[in-house]
Amino acid sequence: MIEIPSFIDLHTHTRYPDKNNFPIFEIEKAALNGGYSEVLAMANSEITIDSIENLKLARSFDKKLNILVHRVGALSKNLDGKELVNFNEFVDEGVTIFSDDGKTLIDDDLSEIAFKEIAKLNGAIFQHCEKNCHTNPGDIAPPYNASELITIHENEEFEIIKRDLDLVDKYKTRYHVQHVSSKKSVELIKDAKENGLPVTAEVTPHHLLKNNLDINMNNGSLKMYPPLRSEEDRQALITGLKNGIIDVIATDHAPHPKETKEISFKKSARGVVGLESAFVVLFSSNLFSLEELIRFMSINPMNILVSLGYASSNTKINNWTKSNSTFITKSFYKNSAFENFQVSIQKEINHV
Ligand SMILES: [Zn+2]
Protein backbone atom coordinates (compact mmCIF):
# COMPACT_ATOMS: atom_id res chain seq x y z
CA MET A 1 0.00 0.00 0.00
CA ILE A 2 1.19 3.53 -0.79
CA GLU A 3 0.07 6.30 1.56
CA ILE A 4 0.44 9.81 0.14
CA PRO A 5 -1.03 13.29 0.61
CA SER A 6 -4.06 14.28 -1.42
CA PHE A 7 -3.54 16.35 -4.58
CA ILE A 8 -4.42 19.95 -5.40
CA ASP A 9 -5.45 20.84 -8.95
CA LEU A 10 -4.69 24.39 -10.08
CA HIS A 11 -6.81 24.08 -13.22
CA THR A 12 -10.38 22.74 -12.99
CA HIS A 13 -13.48 23.73 -14.94
CA THR A 14 -16.35 23.13 -12.53
CA ARG A 15 -18.87 24.11 -15.25
CA TYR A 16 -21.24 25.43 -12.55
CA PRO A 17 -22.63 27.96 -11.83
CA ASP A 18 -24.71 27.49 -14.96
CA LYS A 19 -28.27 27.68 -16.21
CA ASN A 20 -28.68 23.96 -16.84
CA ASN A 21 -28.19 22.44 -13.38
CA PHE A 22 -24.80 20.88 -14.07
CA PRO A 23 -24.47 17.84 -11.75
CA ILE A 24 -22.10 19.48 -9.27
CA PHE A 25 -21.34 16.29 -7.36
CA GLU A 26 -19.69 14.85 -10.50
CA ILE A 27 -16.82 17.30 -9.92
CA GLU A 28 -16.48 16.05 -6.34
CA LYS A 29 -16.66 12.44 -7.51
CA ALA A 30 -13.99 12.87 -10.20
CA ALA A 31 -11.73 14.69 -7.72
CA LEU A 32 -12.08 12.16 -4.91
CA ASN A 33 -11.70 9.21 -7.31
CA GLY A 34 -8.42 10.74 -8.47
CA GLY A 35 -7.14 11.57 -4.98
CA TYR A 36 -7.74 15.33 -5.12
CA SER A 37 -9.05 17.25 -2.12
CA GLU A 38 -8.75 20.78 -3.50
CA VAL A 39 -9.27 22.38 -6.90
CA LEU A 40 -8.82 25.87 -8.30
CA ALA A 41 -11.95 26.61 -10.33
CA MET A 42 -11.57 28.64 -13.53
CA ALA A 43 -13.82 31.62 -14.11
CA ASN A 44 -15.26 30.47 -17.46
CA SER A 45 -18.27 28.62 -16.11
CA GLU A 46 -21.48 29.21 -18.07
CA ILE A 47 -22.16 32.00 -15.59
CA THR A 48 -18.79 33.77 -15.69
CA ILE A 49 -17.11 34.66 -12.42
CA ASP A 50 -16.76 38.32 -13.38
CA SER A 51 -18.79 39.88 -10.55
CA ILE A 52 -19.09 39.39 -6.82
CA GLU A 53 -22.70 38.32 -7.29
CA ASN A 54 -21.57 35.45 -9.54
CA LEU A 55 -18.68 34.60 -7.21
CA LYS A 56 -21.13 34.25 -4.33
CA LEU A 57 -23.43 32.09 -6.44
CA ALA A 58 -20.49 29.77 -7.28
CA ARG A 59 -19.48 29.57 -3.64
CA SER A 60 -23.01 28.62 -2.61
CA PHE A 61 -22.50 25.41 -4.64
CA ASP A 62 -18.84 24.94 -3.69
CA LYS A 63 -19.86 24.72 -0.02
CA LYS A 64 -21.95 21.63 -0.71
CA LEU A 65 -18.99 19.58 -1.93
CA ASN A 66 -16.69 17.40 0.12
CA ILE A 67 -13.66 18.97 -1.55
CA LEU A 68 -12.28 22.49 -1.18
CA VAL A 69 -12.99 24.66 -4.22
CA HIS A 70 -10.82 27.77 -4.53
CA ARG A 71 -12.02 30.49 -6.87
CA VAL A 72 -10.45 32.51 -9.68
CA GLY A 73 -11.87 35.83 -10.85
CA ALA A 74 -12.11 36.65 -14.55
CA LEU A 75 -9.74 39.28 -15.93
CA SER A 76 -12.41 40.74 -18.22
CA LYS A 77 -16.21 40.93 -18.21
CA ASN A 78 -17.69 37.89 -19.92
CA LEU A 79 -14.09 36.94 -20.87
CA ASP A 80 -14.43 39.04 -23.99
CA GLY A 81 -11.32 41.12 -23.35
CA LYS A 82 -13.04 44.49 -23.63
CA GLU A 83 -13.69 45.63 -20.05
CA LEU A 84 -11.67 44.64 -16.98
CA VAL A 85 -13.43 43.35 -13.87
CA ASN A 86 -13.16 45.23 -10.57
CA PHE A 87 -10.08 43.46 -9.16
CA ASN A 88 -10.34 45.29 -5.84
CA GLU A 89 -13.74 43.83 -5.06
CA PHE A 90 -12.48 40.29 -5.71
CA VAL A 91 -9.43 40.76 -3.51
CA ASP A 92 -11.74 41.93 -0.71
CA GLU A 93 -13.51 38.57 -1.10
CA GLY A 94 -10.24 36.64 -0.83
CA VAL A 95 -9.85 36.02 -4.58
CA THR A 96 -6.37 37.10 -5.73
CA ILE A 97 -5.93 34.96 -8.86
CA PHE A 98 -7.34 36.34 -12.12
CA SER A 99 -7.66 34.50 -15.42
CA ASP A 100 -9.78 34.58 -18.56
CA ASP A 101 -8.86 30.90 -19.07
CA GLY A 102 -10.46 29.50 -22.20
CA LYS A 103 -9.48 32.86 -23.65
CA THR A 104 -6.44 35.18 -23.42
CA LEU A 105 -6.52 38.82 -22.42
CA ILE A 106 -5.24 40.06 -25.81
CA ASP A 107 -5.60 43.86 -25.85
CA ASP A 108 -2.19 45.36 -25.04
CA ASP A 109 -3.53 48.49 -23.33
CA LEU A 110 -5.97 46.57 -21.13
CA SER A 111 -3.25 44.04 -20.35
CA GLU A 112 -0.92 46.78 -19.19
CA ILE A 113 -3.62 48.11 -16.83
CA ALA A 114 -4.41 44.61 -15.54
CA PHE A 115 -0.76 43.71 -14.84
CA LYS A 116 -0.23 47.06 -13.09
CA GLU A 117 -3.39 46.95 -10.94
CA ILE A 118 -3.07 43.29 -9.98
CA ALA A 119 0.58 43.80 -8.97
CA LYS A 120 -0.51 46.61 -6.63
CA LEU A 121 -3.06 44.28 -5.04
CA ASN A 122 -0.48 41.47 -4.60
CA GLY A 123 -2.60 39.28 -6.85
CA ALA A 124 -1.63 37.04 -9.74
CA ILE A 125 -2.47 36.63 -13.41
CA PHE A 126 -2.89 33.05 -14.64
CA GLN A 127 -2.77 33.24 -18.43
CA HIS A 128 -4.19 30.87 -21.06
CA CYS A 129 -1.91 31.83 -23.96
CA GLU A 130 -3.68 31.73 -27.34
CA LYS A 131 -3.15 34.74 -29.55
CA ASN A 132 -6.00 34.03 -32.01
CA CYS A 133 -8.54 32.89 -29.40
CA HIS A 134 -11.05 35.66 -30.15
CA THR A 135 -10.51 35.96 -33.90
CA ASN A 136 -9.64 32.52 -35.27
CA PRO A 137 -9.52 29.77 -32.62
CA GLY A 138 -7.83 26.69 -34.05
CA ASP A 139 -8.14 22.92 -33.95
CA ILE A 140 -4.78 21.19 -34.08
CA ALA A 141 -1.00 21.63 -34.02
CA PRO A 142 1.18 21.43 -37.11
CA PRO A 143 2.08 19.36 -39.12
CA TYR A 144 -1.61 18.54 -39.71
CA ASN A 145 -2.83 20.80 -42.46
CA ALA A 146 -6.09 19.24 -43.63
CA SER A 147 -8.04 22.05 -45.24
CA GLU A 148 -10.97 21.86 -42.81
CA LEU A 149 -8.71 22.20 -39.74
CA ILE A 150 -7.19 25.42 -38.46
CA THR A 151 -3.63 24.89 -37.24
CA ILE A 152 -2.49 26.34 -33.93
CA HIS A 153 1.15 27.36 -34.25
CA GLU A 154 3.38 27.36 -31.19
CA ASN A 155 3.89 31.10 -31.71
CA GLU A 156 0.30 31.71 -30.54
CA GLU A 157 1.47 30.63 -27.08
CA PHE A 158 5.00 32.00 -27.33
CA GLU A 159 4.04 35.54 -28.36
CA ILE A 160 1.55 35.95 -25.52
CA ILE A 161 4.03 34.67 -22.92
CA LYS A 162 6.68 37.01 -24.34
CA ARG A 163 4.35 40.04 -24.23
CA ASP A 164 3.28 39.16 -20.69
CA LEU A 165 6.83 38.63 -19.42
CA ASP A 166 7.70 42.19 -20.48
CA LEU A 167 4.79 43.39 -18.33
CA VAL A 168 5.92 41.16 -15.46
CA ASP A 169 9.37 42.69 -15.76
CA LYS A 170 7.86 46.18 -15.69
CA TYR A 171 5.35 45.77 -12.86
CA LYS A 172 6.64 42.64 -11.05
CA THR A 173 3.18 41.09 -11.33
CA ARG A 174 2.94 37.52 -10.07
CA TYR A 175 2.39 35.50 -13.27
CA HIS A 176 1.52 31.88 -13.99
CA VAL A 177 1.59 30.26 -17.44
CA GLN A 178 -1.28 27.83 -17.79
CA HIS A 179 -0.90 24.51 -19.64
CA VAL A 180 2.48 25.09 -21.33
CA SER A 181 2.69 23.06 -24.55
CA SER A 182 5.89 23.81 -26.45
CA LYS A 183 9.66 23.65 -26.11
CA LYS A 184 9.97 27.31 -27.16
CA SER A 185 7.68 28.37 -24.31
CA VAL A 186 9.66 26.31 -21.78
CA GLU A 187 12.83 28.11 -22.87
CA LEU A 188 11.16 31.50 -22.43
CA ILE A 189 9.97 30.61 -18.92
CA LYS A 190 13.47 29.33 -18.08
CA ASP A 191 14.98 32.71 -19.02
CA ALA A 192 12.33 34.56 -16.99
CA LYS A 193 13.05 32.47 -13.90
CA GLU A 194 16.80 32.93 -14.32
CA ASN A 195 16.17 36.67 -14.44
CA GLY A 196 14.36 36.46 -11.11
CA LEU A 197 10.86 37.24 -12.40
CA PRO A 198 7.92 36.06 -10.23
CA VAL A 199 6.79 33.38 -12.68
CA THR A 200 5.43 29.86 -12.31
CA ALA A 201 4.03 27.42 -14.86
CA GLU A 202 1.92 24.29 -15.18
CA VAL A 203 1.70 21.36 -17.61
CA THR A 204 -1.12 18.86 -18.07
CA PRO A 205 -0.86 15.06 -17.83
CA HIS A 206 -1.91 14.74 -21.50
CA HIS A 207 0.87 17.02 -22.73
CA LEU A 208 3.35 14.97 -20.67
CA LEU A 209 2.16 11.56 -21.87
CA LYS A 210 0.89 12.04 -25.42
CA ASN A 211 2.06 13.68 -28.64
CA ASN A 212 0.36 14.64 -31.88
CA LEU A 213 1.06 11.24 -33.45
CA ASP A 214 -1.52 9.72 -31.07
CA ILE A 215 -4.50 11.63 -32.46
CA ASN A 216 -7.45 9.73 -33.91
CA MET A 217 -9.14 12.06 -36.39
CA ASN A 218 -12.45 10.18 -36.22
CA ASN A 219 -13.40 11.64 -32.83
CA GLY A 220 -12.54 14.49 -30.51
CA SER A 221 -11.04 12.51 -27.64
CA LEU A 222 -7.67 14.28 -28.07
CA LYS A 223 -8.97 17.70 -29.07
CA MET A 224 -8.04 20.33 -26.51
CA TYR A 225 -6.33 23.67 -26.13
CA PRO A 226 -3.39 23.89 -26.28
CA PRO A 227 -3.13 21.08 -28.82
CA LEU A 228 -0.85 18.08 -28.37
CA ARG A 229 2.44 18.88 -30.07
CA SER A 230 5.54 17.00 -31.25
CA GLU A 231 7.55 14.40 -29.37
CA GLU A 232 10.34 16.97 -29.07
CA ASP A 233 7.92 19.34 -27.33
CA ARG A 234 6.70 16.55 -25.02
CA GLN A 235 10.26 15.70 -24.01
CA ALA A 236 10.99 19.40 -23.32
CA LEU A 237 7.93 19.57 -21.05
CA ILE A 238 9.07 16.51 -19.07
CA THR A 239 12.60 17.90 -18.72
CA GLY A 240 11.27 21.36 -17.84
CA LEU A 241 9.14 19.89 -15.09
CA LYS A 242 11.96 17.80 -13.65
CA ASN A 243 14.31 20.82 -13.76
CA GLY A 244 11.90 23.12 -11.93
CA ILE A 245 11.16 25.40 -14.91
CA ILE A 246 7.59 24.11 -14.80
CA ASP A 247 6.30 23.92 -11.22
CA VAL A 248 3.03 22.05 -11.29
CA ILE A 249 1.05 19.33 -13.04
CA ALA A 250 -2.51 20.65 -13.47
CA THR A 251 -5.30 18.71 -15.14
CA ASP A 252 -7.36 21.30 -17.09
CA HIS A 253 -10.30 19.06 -16.12
CA ALA A 254 -13.04 19.97 -18.63
CA PRO A 255 -16.19 17.82 -18.60
CA HIS A 256 -18.02 17.65 -21.94
CA PRO A 257 -21.14 15.63 -22.80
CA LYS A 258 -20.35 12.76 -25.16
CA GLU A 259 -22.48 14.24 -27.97
CA THR A 260 -19.90 17.02 -28.28
CA LYS A 261 -16.83 14.71 -28.22
CA GLU A 262 -17.84 11.51 -30.01
CA ILE A 263 -18.07 13.33 -33.33
CA SER A 264 -15.51 14.38 -35.95
CA PHE A 265 -12.34 16.04 -34.74
CA LYS A 266 -13.28 19.30 -36.47
CA LYS A 267 -16.71 19.52 -34.85
CA SER A 268 -15.63 18.29 -31.40
CA ALA A 269 -15.56 20.55 -28.33
CA ARG A 270 -12.09 21.30 -26.94
CA GLY A 271 -11.06 19.75 -23.61
CA VAL A 272 -10.66 16.52 -21.65
CA VAL A 273 -11.45 15.44 -18.11
CA GLY A 274 -8.37 14.81 -15.99
CA LEU A 275 -8.94 14.69 -12.24
CA GLU A 276 -9.74 11.01 -12.02
CA SER A 277 -6.90 9.76 -14.23
CA ALA A 278 -4.00 12.15 -13.53
CA PHE A 279 -2.11 10.35 -10.77
CA VAL A 280 -2.71 6.78 -11.93
CA VAL A 281 -1.51 7.44 -15.48
CA LEU A 282 1.45 9.56 -14.43
CA PHE A 283 2.57 7.04 -11.81
CA SER A 284 2.06 4.16 -14.25
CA SER A 285 4.14 5.90 -16.96
CA ASN A 286 7.28 5.46 -14.80
CA LEU A 287 8.46 8.86 -16.02
CA PHE A 288 8.42 10.35 -12.52
CA SER A 289 9.29 9.16 -9.01
CA LEU A 290 6.60 9.18 -6.35
CA GLU A 291 8.46 12.04 -4.63
CA GLU A 292 8.38 14.07 -7.84
CA LEU A 293 4.65 13.51 -8.32
CA ILE A 294 3.92 14.55 -4.73
CA ARG A 295 5.94 17.71 -5.32
CA PHE A 296 4.22 18.55 -8.65
CA MET A 297 0.67 17.60 -7.58
CA SER A 298 0.53 18.41 -3.83
CA ILE A 299 3.36 20.52 -2.47
CA ASN A 300 4.00 23.02 -5.27
CA PRO A 301 0.30 23.75 -5.98
CA MET A 302 -0.29 24.25 -2.25
CA ASN A 303 2.68 26.63 -1.98
CA ILE A 304 1.40 28.69 -4.92
CA LEU A 305 -2.09 28.98 -3.41
CA VAL A 306 -0.81 29.78 0.09
CA SER A 307 1.59 32.42 -1.28
CA LEU A 308 -1.45 34.13 -2.84
CA GLY A 309 -3.49 34.09 0.36
CA TYR A 310 -5.65 31.00 -0.23
CA ALA A 311 -6.33 28.63 2.69
CA SER A 312 -4.82 25.48 1.20
CA SER A 313 -3.47 22.52 3.15
CA ASN A 314 -2.99 19.06 1.76
CA THR A 315 -3.44 17.35 5.10
CA LYS A 316 -5.63 14.55 3.80
CA ILE A 317 -4.01 11.20 3.11
CA ASN A 318 -5.02 8.73 0.39
CA ASN A 319 -4.16 5.06 0.13
CA TRP A 320 -3.22 3.47 -3.17
CA THR A 321 -2.51 -0.16 -4.05
CA LYS A 322 -0.55 -1.77 -6.86
CA SER A 323 -2.75 -3.17 -9.58
CA ASN A 324 -2.54 -4.42 -13.14
CA SER A 325 -5.56 -3.05 -14.96
CA THR A 326 -6.80 -0.44 -17.36
CA PHE A 327 -8.10 3.00 -16.44
CA ILE A 328 -11.85 3.42 -16.80
CA THR A 329 -13.55 6.68 -15.80
CA LYS A 330 -16.12 6.13 -13.03
CA SER A 331 -17.64 9.60 -12.84
CA PHE A 332 -20.26 10.74 -15.34
CA TYR A 333 -18.17 12.73 -17.84
CA LYS A 334 -15.93 10.27 -19.67
CA ASN A 335 -14.13 12.49 -22.20
CA SER A 336 -10.76 11.28 -20.92
CA ALA A 337 -7.56 11.14 -22.97
CA PHE A 338 -6.65 8.02 -20.99
CA GLU A 339 -9.62 5.66 -21.23
CA ASN A 340 -8.26 2.08 -21.27
CA PHE A 341 -4.70 3.27 -20.47
CA GLN A 342 -2.67 0.46 -18.84
CA VAL A 343 -2.16 1.32 -15.16
CA SER A 344 -0.15 -0.18 -12.32
CA ILE A 345 -1.87 1.47 -9.35
CA GLN A 346 -5.40 2.14 -8.12
CA LYS A 347 -6.96 4.09 -5.30
CA GLU A 348 -8.34 2.26 -2.30
CA ILE A 349 -12.03 2.90 -2.15
CA ASN A 350 -12.22 4.20 1.40
CA HIS A 351 -10.56 7.56 1.07
CA VAL A 352 -9.81 9.36 4.33
ZN1 LIG B 1 -6.94 27.10 -20.90
Coordinates of C-alpha atoms and ligand atoms in Angstrom, one line a residue:
M1 CA 0.0 0.0 0.0
I2 CA 1.2 3.5 -0.8
E3 CA 0.1 6.3 1.6
I4 CA 0.4 9.8 0.1
P5 CA -1.0 13.3 0.6
S6 CA -4.1 14.3 -1.4
F7 CA -3.5 16.4 -4.6
I8 CA -4.4 20.0 -5.4
D9 CA -5.4 20.8 -9.0
L10 CA -4.7 24.4 -10.1
H11 CA -6.8 24.1 -13.2
T12 CA -10.4 22.7 -13.0
H13 CA -13.5 23.7 -14.9
T14 CA -16.4 23.1 -12.5
R15 CA -18.9 24.1 -15.3
Y16 CA -21.2 25.4 -12.5
P17 CA -22.6 28.0 -11.8
D18 CA -24.7 27.5 -15.0
K19 CA -28.3 27.7 -16.2
N20 CA -28.7 24.0 -16.8
N21 CA -28.2 22.4 -13.4
F22 CA -24.8 20.9 -14.1
P23 CA -24.5 17.8 -11.7
I24 CA -22.1 19.5 -9.3
F25 CA -21.3 16.3 -7.4
E26 CA -19.7 14.8 -10.5
I27 CA -16.8 17.3 -9.9
E28 CA -16.5 16.0 -6.3
K29 CA -16.7 12.4 -7.5
A30 CA -14.0 12.9 -10.2
A31 CA -11.7 14.7 -7.7
L32 CA -12.1 12.2 -4.9
N33 CA -11.7 9.2 -7.3
G34 CA -8.4 10.7 -8.5
G35 CA -7.1 11.6 -5.0
Y36 CA -7.7 15.3 -5.1
S37 CA -9.1 17.2 -2.1
E38 CA -8.8 20.8 -3.5
V39 CA -9.3 22.4 -6.9
L40 CA -8.8 25.9 -8.3
A41 CA -11.9 26.6 -10.3
M42 CA -11.6 28.6 -13.5
A43 CA -13.8 31.6 -14.1
N44 CA -15.3 30.5 -17.5
S45 CA -18.3 28.6 -16.1
E46 CA -21.5 29.2 -18.1
I47 CA -22.2 32.0 -15.6
T48 CA -18.8 33.8 -15.7
I49 CA -17.1 34.7 -12.4
D50 CA -16.8 38.3 -13.4
S51 CA -18.8 39.9 -10.6
I52 CA -19.1 39.4 -6.8
E53 CA -22.7 38.3 -7.3
N54 CA -21.6 35.4 -9.5
L55 CA -18.7 34.6 -7.2
K56 CA -21.1 34.2 -4.3
L57 CA -23.4 32.1 -6.4
A58 CA -20.5 29.8 -7.3
R59 CA -19.5 29.6 -3.6
S60 CA -23.0 28.6 -2.6
F61 CA -22.5 25.4 -4.6
D62 CA -18.8 24.9 -3.7
K63 CA -19.9 24.7 0.0
K64 CA -21.9 21.6 -0.7
L65 CA -19.0 19.6 -1.9
N66 CA -16.7 17.4 0.1
I67 CA -13.7 19.0 -1.5
L68 CA -12.3 22.5 -1.2
V69 CA -13.0 24.7 -4.2
H70 CA -10.8 27.8 -4.5
R71 CA -12.0 30.5 -6.9
V72 CA -10.4 32.5 -9.7
G73 CA -11.9 35.8 -10.8
A74 CA -12.1 36.7 -14.5
L75 CA -9.7 39.3 -15.9
S76 CA -12.4 40.7 -18.2
K77 CA -16.2 40.9 -18.2
N78 CA -17.7 37.9 -19.9
L79 CA -14.1 36.9 -20.9
D80 CA -14.4 39.0 -24.0
G81 CA -11.3 41.1 -23.3
K82 CA -13.0 44.5 -23.6
E83 CA -13.7 45.6 -20.0
L84 CA -11.7 44.6 -17.0
V85 CA -13.4 43.4 -13.9
N86 CA -13.2 45.2 -10.6
F87 CA -10.1 43.5 -9.2
N88 CA -10.3 45.3 -5.8
E89 CA -13.7 43.8 -5.1
F90 CA -12.5 40.3 -5.7
V91 CA -9.4 40.8 -3.5
D92 CA -11.7 41.9 -0.7
E93 CA -13.5 38.6 -1.1
G94 CA -10.2 36.6 -0.8
V95 CA -9.8 36.0 -4.6
T96 CA -6.4 37.1 -5.7
I97 CA -5.9 35.0 -8.9
F98 CA -7.3 36.3 -12.1
S99 CA -7.7 34.5 -15.4
D100 CA -9.8 34.6 -18.6
D101 CA -8.9 30.9 -19.1
G102 CA -10.5 29.5 -22.2
K103 CA -9.5 32.9 -23.6
T104 CA -6.4 35.2 -23.4
L105 CA -6.5 38.8 -22.4
I106 CA -5.2 40.1 -25.8
D107 CA -5.6 43.9 -25.8
D108 CA -2.2 45.4 -25.0
D109 CA -3.5 48.5 -23.3
L110 CA -6.0 46.6 -21.1
S111 CA -3.2 44.0 -20.3
E112 CA -0.9 46.8 -19.2
I113 CA -3.6 48.1 -16.8
A114 CA -4.4 44.6 -15.5
F115 CA -0.8 43.7 -14.8
K116 CA -0.2 47.1 -13.1
E117 CA -3.4 47.0 -10.9
I118 CA -3.1 43.3 -10.0
A119 CA 0.6 43.8 -9.0
K120 CA -0.5 46.6 -6.6
L121 CA -3.1 44.3 -5.0
N122 CA -0.5 41.5 -4.6
G123 CA -2.6 39.3 -6.8
A124 CA -1.6 37.0 -9.7
I125 CA -2.5 36.6 -13.4
F126 CA -2.9 33.1 -14.6
Q127 CA -2.8 33.2 -18.4
H128 CA -4.2 30.9 -21.1
C129 CA -1.9 31.8 -24.0
E130 CA -3.7 31.7 -27.3
K131 CA -3.1 34.7 -29.6
N132 CA -6.0 34.0 -32.0
C133 CA -8.5 32.9 -29.4
H134 CA -11.0 35.7 -30.2
T135 CA -10.5 36.0 -33.9
N136 CA -9.6 32.5 -35.3
P137 CA -9.5 29.8 -32.6
G138 CA -7.8 26.7 -34.1
D139 CA -8.1 22.9 -34.0
I140 CA -4.8 21.2 -34.1
A141 CA -1.0 21.6 -34.0
P142 CA 1.2 21.4 -37.1
P143 CA 2.1 19.4 -39.1
Y144 CA -1.6 18.5 -39.7
N145 CA -2.8 20.8 -42.5
A146 CA -6.1 19.2 -43.6
S147 CA -8.0 22.0 -45.2
E148 CA -11.0 21.9 -42.8
L149 CA -8.7 22.2 -39.7
I150 CA -7.2 25.4 -38.5
T151 CA -3.6 24.9 -37.2
I152 CA -2.5 26.3 -33.9
H153 CA 1.2 27.4 -34.3
E154 CA 3.4 27.4 -31.2
N155 CA 3.9 31.1 -31.7
E156 CA 0.3 31.7 -30.5
E157 CA 1.5 30.6 -27.1
F158 CA 5.0 32.0 -27.3
E159 CA 4.0 35.5 -28.4
I160 CA 1.5 35.9 -25.5
I161 CA 4.0 34.7 -22.9
K162 CA 6.7 37.0 -24.3
R163 CA 4.4 40.0 -24.2
D164 CA 3.3 39.2 -20.7
L165 CA 6.8 38.6 -19.4
D166 CA 7.7 42.2 -20.5
L167 CA 4.8 43.4 -18.3
V168 CA 5.9 41.2 -15.5
D169 CA 9.4 42.7 -15.8
K170 CA 7.9 46.2 -15.7
Y171 CA 5.3 45.8 -12.9
K172 CA 6.6 42.6 -11.0
T173 CA 3.2 41.1 -11.3
R174 CA 2.9 37.5 -10.1
Y175 CA 2.4 35.5 -13.3
H176 CA 1.5 31.9 -14.0
V177 CA 1.6 30.3 -17.4
Q178 CA -1.3 27.8 -17.8
H179 CA -0.9 24.5 -19.6
V180 CA 2.5 25.1 -21.3
S181 CA 2.7 23.1 -24.5
S182 CA 5.9 23.8 -26.4
K183 CA 9.7 23.7 -26.1
K184 CA 10.0 27.3 -27.2
S185 CA 7.7 28.4 -24.3
V186 CA 9.7 26.3 -21.8
E187 CA 12.8 28.1 -22.9
L188 CA 11.2 31.5 -22.4
I189 CA 10.0 30.6 -18.9
K190 CA 13.5 29.3 -18.1
D191 CA 15.0 32.7 -19.0
A192 CA 12.3 34.6 -17.0
K193 CA 13.0 32.5 -13.9
E194 CA 16.8 32.9 -14.3
N195 CA 16.2 36.7 -14.4
G196 CA 14.4 36.5 -11.1
L197 CA 10.9 37.2 -12.4
P198 CA 7.9 36.1 -10.2
V199 CA 6.8 33.4 -12.7
T200 CA 5.4 29.9 -12.3
A201 CA 4.0 27.4 -14.9
E202 CA 1.9 24.3 -15.2
V203 CA 1.7 21.4 -17.6
T204 CA -1.1 18.9 -18.1
P205 CA -0.9 15.1 -17.8
H206 CA -1.9 14.7 -21.5
H207 CA 0.9 17.0 -22.7
L208 CA 3.4 15.0 -20.7
L209 CA 2.2 11.6 -21.9
K210 CA 0.9 12.0 -25.4
N211 CA 2.1 13.7 -28.6
N212 CA 0.4 14.6 -31.9
L213 CA 1.1 11.2 -33.5
D214 CA -1.5 9.7 -31.1
I215 CA -4.5 11.6 -32.5
N216 CA -7.4 9.7 -33.9
M217 CA -9.1 12.1 -36.4
N218 CA -12.5 10.2 -36.2
N219 CA -13.4 11.6 -32.8
G220 CA -12.5 14.5 -30.5
S221 CA -11.0 12.5 -27.6
L222 CA -7.7 14.3 -28.1
K223 CA -9.0 17.7 -29.1
M224 CA -8.0 20.3 -26.5
Y225 CA -6.3 23.7 -26.1
P226 CA -3.4 23.9 -26.3
P227 CA -3.1 21.1 -28.8
L228 CA -0.8 18.1 -28.4
R229 CA 2.4 18.9 -30.1
S230 CA 5.5 17.0 -31.3
E231 CA 7.6 14.4 -29.4
E232 CA 10.3 17.0 -29.1
D233 CA 7.9 19.3 -27.3
R234 CA 6.7 16.6 -25.0
Q235 CA 10.3 15.7 -24.0
A236 CA 11.0 19.4 -23.3
L237 CA 7.9 19.6 -21.0
I238 CA 9.1 16.5 -19.1
T239 CA 12.6 17.9 -18.7
G240 CA 11.3 21.4 -17.8
L241 CA 9.1 19.9 -15.1
K242 CA 12.0 17.8 -13.6
N243 CA 14.3 20.8 -13.8
G244 CA 11.9 23.1 -11.9
I245 CA 11.2 25.4 -14.9
I246 CA 7.6 24.1 -14.8
D247 CA 6.3 23.9 -11.2
V248 CA 3.0 22.0 -11.3
I249 CA 1.0 19.3 -13.0
A250 CA -2.5 20.7 -13.5
T251 CA -5.3 18.7 -15.1
D252 CA -7.4 21.3 -17.1
H253 CA -10.3 19.1 -16.1
A254 CA -13.0 20.0 -18.6
P255 CA -16.2 17.8 -18.6
H256 CA -18.0 17.6 -21.9
P257 CA -21.1 15.6 -22.8
K258 CA -20.3 12.8 -25.2
E259 CA -22.5 14.2 -28.0
T260 CA -19.9 17.0 -28.3
K261 CA -16.8 14.7 -28.2
E262 CA -17.8 11.5 -30.0
I263 CA -18.1 13.3 -33.3
S264 CA -15.5 14.4 -36.0
F265 CA -12.3 16.0 -34.7
K266 CA -13.3 19.3 -36.5
K267 CA -16.7 19.5 -34.8
S268 CA -15.6 18.3 -31.4
A269 CA -15.6 20.5 -28.3
R270 CA -12.1 21.3 -26.9
G271 CA -11.1 19.7 -23.6
V272 CA -10.7 16.5 -21.7
V273 CA -11.4 15.4 -18.1
G274 CA -8.4 14.8 -16.0
L275 CA -8.9 14.7 -12.2
E276 CA -9.7 11.0 -12.0
S277 CA -6.9 9.8 -14.2
A278 CA -4.0 12.2 -13.5
F279 CA -2.1 10.3 -10.8
V280 CA -2.7 6.8 -11.9
V281 CA -1.5 7.4 -15.5
L282 CA 1.4 9.6 -14.4
F283 CA 2.6 7.0 -11.8
S284 CA 2.1 4.2 -14.2
S285 CA 4.1 5.9 -17.0
N286 CA 7.3 5.5 -14.8
L287 CA 8.5 8.9 -16.0
F288 CA 8.4 10.3 -12.5
S289 CA 9.3 9.2 -9.0
L290 CA 6.6 9.2 -6.3
E291 CA 8.5 12.0 -4.6
E292 CA 8.4 14.1 -7.8
L293 CA 4.6 13.5 -8.3
I294 CA 3.9 14.6 -4.7
R295 CA 5.9 17.7 -5.3
F296 CA 4.2 18.5 -8.7
M297 CA 0.7 17.6 -7.6
S298 CA 0.5 18.4 -3.8
I299 CA 3.4 20.5 -2.5
N300 CA 4.0 23.0 -5.3
P301 CA 0.3 23.7 -6.0
M302 CA -0.3 24.3 -2.3
N303 CA 2.7 26.6 -2.0
I304 CA 1.4 28.7 -4.9
L305 CA -2.1 29.0 -3.4
V306 CA -0.8 29.8 0.1
S307 CA 1.6 32.4 -1.3
L308 CA -1.4 34.1 -2.8
G309 CA -3.5 34.1 0.4
Y310 CA -5.7 31.0 -0.2
A311 CA -6.3 28.6 2.7
S312 CA -4.8 25.5 1.2
S313 CA -3.5 22.5 3.2
N314 CA -3.0 19.1 1.8
T315 CA -3.4 17.4 5.1
K316 CA -5.6 14.5 3.8
I317 CA -4.0 11.2 3.1
N318 CA -5.0 8.7 0.4
N319 CA -4.2 5.1 0.1
W320 CA -3.2 3.5 -3.2
T321 CA -2.5 -0.2 -4.0
K322 CA -0.5 -1.8 -6.9
S323 CA -2.7 -3.2 -9.6
N324 CA -2.5 -4.4 -13.1
S325 CA -5.6 -3.1 -15.0
T326 CA -6.8 -0.4 -17.4
F327 CA -8.1 3.0 -16.4
I328 CA -11.9 3.4 -16.8
T329 CA -13.5 6.7 -15.8
K330 CA -16.1 6.1 -13.0
S331 CA -17.6 9.6 -12.8
F332 CA -20.3 10.7 -15.3
Y333 CA -18.2 12.7 -17.8
K334 CA -15.9 10.3 -19.7
N335 CA -14.1 12.5 -22.2
S336 CA -10.8 11.3 -20.9
A337 CA -7.6 11.1 -23.0
F338 CA -6.6 8.0 -21.0
E339 CA -9.6 5.7 -21.2
N340 CA -8.3 2.1 -21.3
F341 CA -4.7 3.3 -20.5
Q342 CA -2.7 0.5 -18.8
V343 CA -2.2 1.3 -15.2
S344 CA -0.2 -0.2 -12.3
I345 CA -1.9 1.5 -9.4
Q346 CA -5.4 2.1 -8.1
K347 CA -7.0 4.1 -5.3
E348 CA -8.3 2.3 -2.3
I349 CA -12.0 2.9 -2.1
N350 CA -12.2 4.2 1.4
H351 CA -10.6 7.6 1.1
V352 CA -9.8 9.4 4.3
Ligands
ZN1 ZN -6.9 27.1 -20.9

